[in-house]
Short mmCIF file of C-alpha atoms in Angstrom, two decimals:
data_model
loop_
_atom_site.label_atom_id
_atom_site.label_comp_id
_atom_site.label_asym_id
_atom_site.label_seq_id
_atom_site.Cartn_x
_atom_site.Cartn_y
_atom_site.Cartn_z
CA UNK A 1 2.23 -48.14 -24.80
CA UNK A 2 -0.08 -45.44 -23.77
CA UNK A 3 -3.98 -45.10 -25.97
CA UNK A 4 -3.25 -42.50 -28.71
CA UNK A 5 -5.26 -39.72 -27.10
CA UNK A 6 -3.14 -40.20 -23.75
CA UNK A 7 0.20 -39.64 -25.58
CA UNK A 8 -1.35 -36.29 -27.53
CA UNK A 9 -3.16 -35.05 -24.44
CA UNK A 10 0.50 -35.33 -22.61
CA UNK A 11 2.03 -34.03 -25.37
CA UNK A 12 -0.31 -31.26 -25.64
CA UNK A 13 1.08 -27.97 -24.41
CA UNK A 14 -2.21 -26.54 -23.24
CA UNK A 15 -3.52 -30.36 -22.03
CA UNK A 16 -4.73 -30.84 -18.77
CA UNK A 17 -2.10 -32.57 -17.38
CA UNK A 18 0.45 -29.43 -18.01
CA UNK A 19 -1.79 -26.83 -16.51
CA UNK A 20 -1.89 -28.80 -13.58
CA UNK A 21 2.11 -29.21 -13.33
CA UNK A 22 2.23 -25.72 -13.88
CA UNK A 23 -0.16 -24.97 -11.13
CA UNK A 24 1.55 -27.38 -8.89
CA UNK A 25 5.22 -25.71 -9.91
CA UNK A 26 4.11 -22.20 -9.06
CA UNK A 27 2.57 -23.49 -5.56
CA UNK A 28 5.14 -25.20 -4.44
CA UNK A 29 7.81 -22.15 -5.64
CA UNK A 30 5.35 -19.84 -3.55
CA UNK A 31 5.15 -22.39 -0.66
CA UNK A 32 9.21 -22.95 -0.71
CA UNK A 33 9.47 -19.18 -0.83
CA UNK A 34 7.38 -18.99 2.68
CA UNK A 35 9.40 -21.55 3.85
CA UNK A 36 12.72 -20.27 3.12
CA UNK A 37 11.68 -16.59 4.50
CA UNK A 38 11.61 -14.86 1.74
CA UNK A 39 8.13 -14.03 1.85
CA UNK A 40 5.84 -13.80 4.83
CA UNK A 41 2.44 -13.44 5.71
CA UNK A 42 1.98 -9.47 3.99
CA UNK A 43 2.69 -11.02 0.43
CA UNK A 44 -0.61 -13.72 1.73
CA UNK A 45 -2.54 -10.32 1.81
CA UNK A 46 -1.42 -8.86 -1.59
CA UNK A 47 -2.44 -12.43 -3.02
CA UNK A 48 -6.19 -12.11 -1.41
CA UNK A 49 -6.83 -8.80 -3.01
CA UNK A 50 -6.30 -10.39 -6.12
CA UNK A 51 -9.47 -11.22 -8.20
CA UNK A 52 -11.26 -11.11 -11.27
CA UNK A 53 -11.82 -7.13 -11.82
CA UNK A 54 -8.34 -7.12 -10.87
CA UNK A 55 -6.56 -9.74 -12.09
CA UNK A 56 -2.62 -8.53 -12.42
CA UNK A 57 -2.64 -6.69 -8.97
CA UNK A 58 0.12 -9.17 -7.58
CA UNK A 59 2.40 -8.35 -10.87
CA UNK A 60 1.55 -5.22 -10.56
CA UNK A 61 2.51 -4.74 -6.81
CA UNK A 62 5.67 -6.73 -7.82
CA UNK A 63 6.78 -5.01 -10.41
CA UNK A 64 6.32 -1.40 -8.63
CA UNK A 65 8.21 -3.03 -6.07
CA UNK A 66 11.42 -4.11 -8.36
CA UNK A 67 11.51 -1.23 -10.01
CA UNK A 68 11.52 0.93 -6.71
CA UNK A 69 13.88 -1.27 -4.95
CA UNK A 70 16.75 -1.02 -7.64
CA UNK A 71 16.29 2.45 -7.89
CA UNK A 72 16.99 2.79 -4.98
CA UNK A 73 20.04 -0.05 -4.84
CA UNK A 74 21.68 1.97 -7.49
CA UNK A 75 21.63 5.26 -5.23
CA UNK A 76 23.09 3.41 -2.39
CA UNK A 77 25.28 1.80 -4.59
CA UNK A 78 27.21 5.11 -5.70
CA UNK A 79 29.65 6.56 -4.29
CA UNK A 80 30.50 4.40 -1.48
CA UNK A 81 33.66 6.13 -0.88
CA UNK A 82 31.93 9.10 1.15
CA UNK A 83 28.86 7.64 3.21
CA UNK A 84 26.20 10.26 4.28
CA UNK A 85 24.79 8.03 6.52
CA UNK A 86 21.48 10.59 7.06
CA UNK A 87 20.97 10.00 2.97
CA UNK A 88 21.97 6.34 3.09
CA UNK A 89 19.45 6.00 6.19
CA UNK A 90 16.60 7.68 4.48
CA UNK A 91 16.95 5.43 1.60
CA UNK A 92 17.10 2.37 3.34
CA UNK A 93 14.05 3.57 5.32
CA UNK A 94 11.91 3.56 1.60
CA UNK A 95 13.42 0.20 0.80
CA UNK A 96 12.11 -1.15 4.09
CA UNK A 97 8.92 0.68 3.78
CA UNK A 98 8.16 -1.40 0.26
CA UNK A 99 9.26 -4.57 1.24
CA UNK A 100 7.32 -4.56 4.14
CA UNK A 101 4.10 -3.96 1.89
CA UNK A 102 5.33 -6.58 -0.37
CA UNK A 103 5.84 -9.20 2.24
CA UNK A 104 9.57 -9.41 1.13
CA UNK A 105 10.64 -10.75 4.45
CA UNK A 106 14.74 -11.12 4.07
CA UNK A 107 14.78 -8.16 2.30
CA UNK A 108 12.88 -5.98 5.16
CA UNK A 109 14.94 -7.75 7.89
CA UNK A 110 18.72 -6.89 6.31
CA UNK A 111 17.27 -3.31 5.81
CA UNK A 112 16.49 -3.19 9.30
CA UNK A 113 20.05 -4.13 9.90
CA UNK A 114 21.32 -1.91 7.96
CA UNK A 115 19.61 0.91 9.56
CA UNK A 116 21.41 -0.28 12.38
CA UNK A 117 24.45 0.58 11.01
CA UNK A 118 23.38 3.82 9.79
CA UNK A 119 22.28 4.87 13.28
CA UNK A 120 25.55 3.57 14.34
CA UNK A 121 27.62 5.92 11.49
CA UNK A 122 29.10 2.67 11.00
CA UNK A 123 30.47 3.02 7.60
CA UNK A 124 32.23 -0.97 6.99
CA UNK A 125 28.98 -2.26 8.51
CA UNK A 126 26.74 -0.33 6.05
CA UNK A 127 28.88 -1.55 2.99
CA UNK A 128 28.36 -5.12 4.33
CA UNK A 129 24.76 -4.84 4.80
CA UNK A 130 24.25 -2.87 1.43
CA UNK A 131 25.46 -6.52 0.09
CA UNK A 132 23.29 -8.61 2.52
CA UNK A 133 20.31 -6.27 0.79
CA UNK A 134 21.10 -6.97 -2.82
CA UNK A 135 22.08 -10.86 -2.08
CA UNK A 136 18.36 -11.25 -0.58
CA UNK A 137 16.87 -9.02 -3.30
CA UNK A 138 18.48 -10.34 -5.96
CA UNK A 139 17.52 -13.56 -5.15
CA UNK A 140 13.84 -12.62 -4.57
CA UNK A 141 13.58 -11.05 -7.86
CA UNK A 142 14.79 -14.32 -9.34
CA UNK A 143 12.23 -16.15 -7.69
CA UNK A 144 9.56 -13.57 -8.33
CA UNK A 145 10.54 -14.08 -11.99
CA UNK A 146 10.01 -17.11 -12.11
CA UNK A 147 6.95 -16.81 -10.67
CA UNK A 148 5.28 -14.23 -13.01
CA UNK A 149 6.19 -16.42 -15.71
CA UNK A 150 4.32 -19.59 -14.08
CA UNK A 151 1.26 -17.66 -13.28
CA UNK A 152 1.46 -15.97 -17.59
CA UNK A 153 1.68 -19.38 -18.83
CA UNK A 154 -0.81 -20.22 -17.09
CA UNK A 155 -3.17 -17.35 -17.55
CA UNK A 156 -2.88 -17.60 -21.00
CA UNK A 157 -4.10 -21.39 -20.66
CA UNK A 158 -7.30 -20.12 -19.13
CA UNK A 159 -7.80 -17.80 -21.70
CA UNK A 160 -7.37 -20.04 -24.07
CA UNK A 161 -10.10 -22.07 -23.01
CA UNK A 162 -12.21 -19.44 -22.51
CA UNK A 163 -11.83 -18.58 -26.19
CA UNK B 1 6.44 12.36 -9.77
CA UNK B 2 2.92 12.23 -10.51
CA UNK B 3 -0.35 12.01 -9.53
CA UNK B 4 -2.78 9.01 -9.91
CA UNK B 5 -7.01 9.47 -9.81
CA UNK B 6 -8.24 5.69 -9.52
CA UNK B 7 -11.73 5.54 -9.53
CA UNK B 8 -13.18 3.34 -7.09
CA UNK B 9 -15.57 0.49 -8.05
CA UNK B 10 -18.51 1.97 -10.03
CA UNK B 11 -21.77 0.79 -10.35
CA UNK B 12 -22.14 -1.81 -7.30
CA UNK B 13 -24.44 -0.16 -4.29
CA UNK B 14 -24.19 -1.77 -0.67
CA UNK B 15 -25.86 -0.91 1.81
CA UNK B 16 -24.57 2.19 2.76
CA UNK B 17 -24.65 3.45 -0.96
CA UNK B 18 -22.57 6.16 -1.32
CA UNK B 19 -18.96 6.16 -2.30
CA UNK B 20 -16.61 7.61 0.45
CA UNK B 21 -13.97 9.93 -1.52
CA UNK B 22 -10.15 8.99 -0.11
CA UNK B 23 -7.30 10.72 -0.47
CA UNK B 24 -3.95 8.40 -0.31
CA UNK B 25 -0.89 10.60 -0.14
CA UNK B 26 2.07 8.52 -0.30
CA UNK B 27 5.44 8.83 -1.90
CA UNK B 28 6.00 5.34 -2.02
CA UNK B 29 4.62 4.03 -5.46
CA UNK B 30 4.34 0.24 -3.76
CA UNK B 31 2.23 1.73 -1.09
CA UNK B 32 -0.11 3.53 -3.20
CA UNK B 33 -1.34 0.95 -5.01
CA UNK B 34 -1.30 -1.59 -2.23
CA UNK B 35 -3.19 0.51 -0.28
CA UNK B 36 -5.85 1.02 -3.03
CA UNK B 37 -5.76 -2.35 -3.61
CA UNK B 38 -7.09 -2.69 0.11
CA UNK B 39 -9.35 0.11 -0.13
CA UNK B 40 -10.95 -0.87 -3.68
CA UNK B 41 -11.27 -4.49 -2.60
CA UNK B 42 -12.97 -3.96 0.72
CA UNK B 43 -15.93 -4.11 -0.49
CA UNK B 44 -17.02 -0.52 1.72
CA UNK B 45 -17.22 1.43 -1.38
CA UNK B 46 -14.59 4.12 -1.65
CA UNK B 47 -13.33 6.03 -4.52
CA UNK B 48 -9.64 6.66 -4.53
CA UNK B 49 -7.49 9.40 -5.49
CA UNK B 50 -3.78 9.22 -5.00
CA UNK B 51 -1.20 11.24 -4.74
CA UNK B 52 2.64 11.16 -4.21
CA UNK B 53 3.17 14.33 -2.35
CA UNK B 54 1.89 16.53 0.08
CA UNK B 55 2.52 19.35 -2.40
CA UNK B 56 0.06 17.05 -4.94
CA UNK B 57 -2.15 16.80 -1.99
CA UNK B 58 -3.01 20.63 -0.74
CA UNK B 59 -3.93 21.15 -4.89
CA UNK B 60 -6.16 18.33 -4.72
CA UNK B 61 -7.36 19.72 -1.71
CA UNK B 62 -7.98 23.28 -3.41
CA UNK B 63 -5.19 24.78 -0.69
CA UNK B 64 -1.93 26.39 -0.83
CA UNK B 65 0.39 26.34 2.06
CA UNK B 66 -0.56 29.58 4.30
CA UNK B 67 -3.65 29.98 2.61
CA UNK B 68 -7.26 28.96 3.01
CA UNK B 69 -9.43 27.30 0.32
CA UNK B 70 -10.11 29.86 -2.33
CA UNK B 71 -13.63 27.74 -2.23
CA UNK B 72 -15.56 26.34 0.97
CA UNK B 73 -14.75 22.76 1.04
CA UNK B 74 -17.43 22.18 3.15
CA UNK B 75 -20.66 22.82 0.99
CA UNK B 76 -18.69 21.25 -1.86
CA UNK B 77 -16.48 18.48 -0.85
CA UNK B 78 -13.93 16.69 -3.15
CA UNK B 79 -12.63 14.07 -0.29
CA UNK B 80 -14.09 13.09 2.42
CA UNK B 81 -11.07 11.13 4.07
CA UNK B 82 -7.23 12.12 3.96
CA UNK B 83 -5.30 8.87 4.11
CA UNK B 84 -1.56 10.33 4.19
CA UNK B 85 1.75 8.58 4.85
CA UNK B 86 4.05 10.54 7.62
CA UNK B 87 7.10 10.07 6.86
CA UNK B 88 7.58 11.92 3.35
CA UNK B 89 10.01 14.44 1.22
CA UNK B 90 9.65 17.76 1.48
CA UNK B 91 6.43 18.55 3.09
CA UNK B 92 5.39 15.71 5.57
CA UNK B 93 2.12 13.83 6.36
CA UNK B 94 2.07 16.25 9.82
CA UNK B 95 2.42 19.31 7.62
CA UNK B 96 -0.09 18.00 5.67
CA UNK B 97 -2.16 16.98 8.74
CA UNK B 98 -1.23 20.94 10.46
CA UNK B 99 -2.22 22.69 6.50
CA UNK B 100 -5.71 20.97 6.72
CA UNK B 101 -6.73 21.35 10.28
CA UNK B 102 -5.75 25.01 9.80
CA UNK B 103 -8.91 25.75 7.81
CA UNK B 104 -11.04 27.96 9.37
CA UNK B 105 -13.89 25.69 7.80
CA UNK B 106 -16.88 24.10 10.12
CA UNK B 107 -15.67 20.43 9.69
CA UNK B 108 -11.88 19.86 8.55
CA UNK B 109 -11.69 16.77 6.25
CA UNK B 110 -10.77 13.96 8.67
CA UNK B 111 -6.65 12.74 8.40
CA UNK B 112 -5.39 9.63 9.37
CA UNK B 113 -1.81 9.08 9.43
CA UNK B 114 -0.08 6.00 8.33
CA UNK B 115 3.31 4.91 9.51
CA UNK B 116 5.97 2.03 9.65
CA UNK B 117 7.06 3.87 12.75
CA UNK B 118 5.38 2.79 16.03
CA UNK B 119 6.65 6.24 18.23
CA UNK B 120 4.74 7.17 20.49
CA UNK B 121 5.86 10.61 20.56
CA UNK B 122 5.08 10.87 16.72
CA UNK B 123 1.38 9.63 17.62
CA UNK B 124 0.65 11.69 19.91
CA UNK B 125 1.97 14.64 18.16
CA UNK B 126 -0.38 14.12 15.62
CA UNK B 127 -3.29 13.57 17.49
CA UNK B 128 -2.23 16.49 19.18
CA UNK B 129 -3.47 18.68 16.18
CA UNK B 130 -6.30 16.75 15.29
CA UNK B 131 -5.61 13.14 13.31
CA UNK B 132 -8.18 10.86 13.86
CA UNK B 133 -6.28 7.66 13.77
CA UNK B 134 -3.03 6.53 13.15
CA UNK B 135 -2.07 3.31 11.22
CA UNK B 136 0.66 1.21 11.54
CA UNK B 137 2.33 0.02 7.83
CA UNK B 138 1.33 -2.23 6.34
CA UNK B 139 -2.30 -1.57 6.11
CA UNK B 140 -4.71 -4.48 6.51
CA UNK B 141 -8.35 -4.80 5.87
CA UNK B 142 -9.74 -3.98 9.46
CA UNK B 143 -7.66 -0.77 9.19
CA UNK B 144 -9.31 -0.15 6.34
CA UNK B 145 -13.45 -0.97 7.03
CA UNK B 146 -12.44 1.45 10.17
CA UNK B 147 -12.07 4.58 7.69
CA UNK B 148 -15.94 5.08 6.75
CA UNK B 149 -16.78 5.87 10.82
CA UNK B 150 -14.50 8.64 9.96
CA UNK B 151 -16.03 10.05 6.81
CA UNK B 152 -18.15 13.16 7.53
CA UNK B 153 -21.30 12.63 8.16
CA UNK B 154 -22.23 14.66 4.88
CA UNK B 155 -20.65 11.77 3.08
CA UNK B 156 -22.47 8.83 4.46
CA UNK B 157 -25.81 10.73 3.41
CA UNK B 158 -26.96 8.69 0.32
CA UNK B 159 -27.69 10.37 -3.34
CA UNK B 160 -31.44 9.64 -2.83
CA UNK B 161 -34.24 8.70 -0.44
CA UNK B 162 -34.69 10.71 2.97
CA UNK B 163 -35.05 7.44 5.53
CA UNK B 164 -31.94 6.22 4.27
CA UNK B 165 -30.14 9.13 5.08
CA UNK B 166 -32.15 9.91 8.17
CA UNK B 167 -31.14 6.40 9.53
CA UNK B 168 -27.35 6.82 8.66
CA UNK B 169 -26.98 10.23 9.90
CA UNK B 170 -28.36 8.44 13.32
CA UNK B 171 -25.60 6.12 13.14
CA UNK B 172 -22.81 8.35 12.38
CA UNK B 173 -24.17 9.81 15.48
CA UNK B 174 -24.11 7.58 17.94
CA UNK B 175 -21.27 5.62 16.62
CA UNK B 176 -19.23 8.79 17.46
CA UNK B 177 -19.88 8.01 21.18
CA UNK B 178 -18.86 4.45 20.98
CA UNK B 179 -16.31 4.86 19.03
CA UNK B 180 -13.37 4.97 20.47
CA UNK B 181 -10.38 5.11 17.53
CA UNK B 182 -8.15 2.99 17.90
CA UNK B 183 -4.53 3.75 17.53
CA UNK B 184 -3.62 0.91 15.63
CA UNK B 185 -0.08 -1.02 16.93
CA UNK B 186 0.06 1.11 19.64
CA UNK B 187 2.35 -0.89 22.65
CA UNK B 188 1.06 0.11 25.85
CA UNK B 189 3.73 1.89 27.77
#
């Protein structure tokens, strides 16, 4: 059986030992997301301007980024019955432009594809690429979820021990 | 839409000391901030004000489309640099480019042009009517450091001191012979 102050420092939700699985959990997610291609080397950049007068700029840069992309997935996502492929294009164009800045690498590549399309006045192709967008978005956000919620917890942990 | 004013980072001098004045015009909301991101953490000392539209841009700017500045910009100078997307609604980063260079005034504020689009033909339209550089999307920090050899000369001139000033002027100078900007992305042809 493990000394008394092992078991409570385990226990402990703010104990050492947790702050560094969280640490470890959000590198690895970030690492996996690399891997996989969701991310490439632009989102490397974001995380280097990051610092202590400006702690939440990678939030901050994410969240602008969600919020623009499904703005912009719900235009494209009306009316699909009558494509105006000029509209659809210039859309697509401003969800490329952000996920480029982002470094949201699957999501920048099927909107490059689907540009193709547009260019094409290819309407079946555009409704298939509109879901190849939202499948790679969608499952960005997830991760990027997940993420923000790693690096809260463990922000809070440091300010608790600054306190 | 609306307009952002981001002050840049106060209080900390290097060596140059004096805070270049940039204009970001961008109707992305993602690329404003990542781009002031770069600016304010370059370390090169630039205050940012940004903007989502041309539109916001030419009433920053004191200017209305067809007129001139109802005040010299010149003697009193609100931005030093134009930073400006291209590819915008309504009234483009090469309107905005044209509207400026149109002043009548001694020295235009310098505009550099940012793009995802790598076209030559765009590029060299805009250079055509006077854009000092043209960036390829996404920004990165060398892009960035490269803006303050386009400030105006006026704006590298510190707050104080004459040497200071006397020494930068110099080097505004003759870095305008070596110089040579650099269209950034550019494929050779």
């Amino acid at each position: 059986m493990l000394p008394l102050c092992s078991r409570v420092l385990l226990s402990h939700p703010f104990s050492p030992m947790s702050l560094m699985a969280l640490r470890e959990q959000l590198n690895m997610l970030v690492n996996s997301m690399y891997i996989e291609g969701l991310l490439d080397q632009q989102f490397q950049q974001l995380q280097m301007l990051q610092d202590a007068s400006s702690p939440g700029f990678v939030a901050e840069v994410i969240n602008l980024f969600c919020e623009d992309a499904e703005r912009i997935l719900t235009e494209l996502t009306k009316d699909q019955a009558v494509v105006d492929f000029q509209k659809v294009d210039a859309y697509v164009h401003q969800l490329k432009g952000s996920s480029s800045s982002v470094g949201a690498q699957n999501v920048k590549l099927a909107c490059i594809q689907f540009r193709q399309f547009c260019e094409e006045n290819n309407k079946d192709g555009c409704l298939n690429a509109l879901n190849v967008v939202k499948h790679h978005y969608y499952l960005l956000r997830n991760k990027f979820d997940t993420m923000l919620q790693l690096e809260q917890r463990i922000q809070a942990y440091d300010s608790k021990q600054q306190n | 839409m609306s307009m952002e004013e981001v002050e840049g980072s106060h209080g900390s001098m290097f060596e140059g000391g004096v805070e270049v004045r940039v204009l970001v015009v961008d109707d992305s909301p993602v690329d404003r901030r990542v781009v002031e991101g770069l600016l304010k953490r370059s370390g090169a000392m630039f205050q940012v004000i940004a903007v989502d539209s041309g539109k916001r841009a030419m009433e920053v700017l004191g200017l209305t489309e067809g007129k001139e500045a109802e005040q010299p910009t010149v003697d009193d100078p609100k931005i030093d640099i134009i930073l400006t997307d291209y590819c915008m609604p309504e009234m483009t980063g090469y309107d905005l480019l044209k509207a400026v260079k149109e002043q009548s005034c001694q020295k235009p504020i310098p505009v550099i042009i940012m793009s995802s689009e790598n076209e030559p033909q765009r590029i060299s339209r805009c250079r055509a009517i006077g854009a000092e550089d043209y960036l390829l999307k996404p920004l990165k920090t060398n892009d960035v450091l490269r803006l303050r050899d386009y400030a105006r000369p006026a704006a590298l001139s510190p707050k104080t001191g004459t040497k200071r000033k006397i020494a930068i002027e110099m080097m505004a100078e003759n870095s305008g012979s070596e110089r040579r900007p650099c269209l950034a992305g550019l494929a050779a042809a």
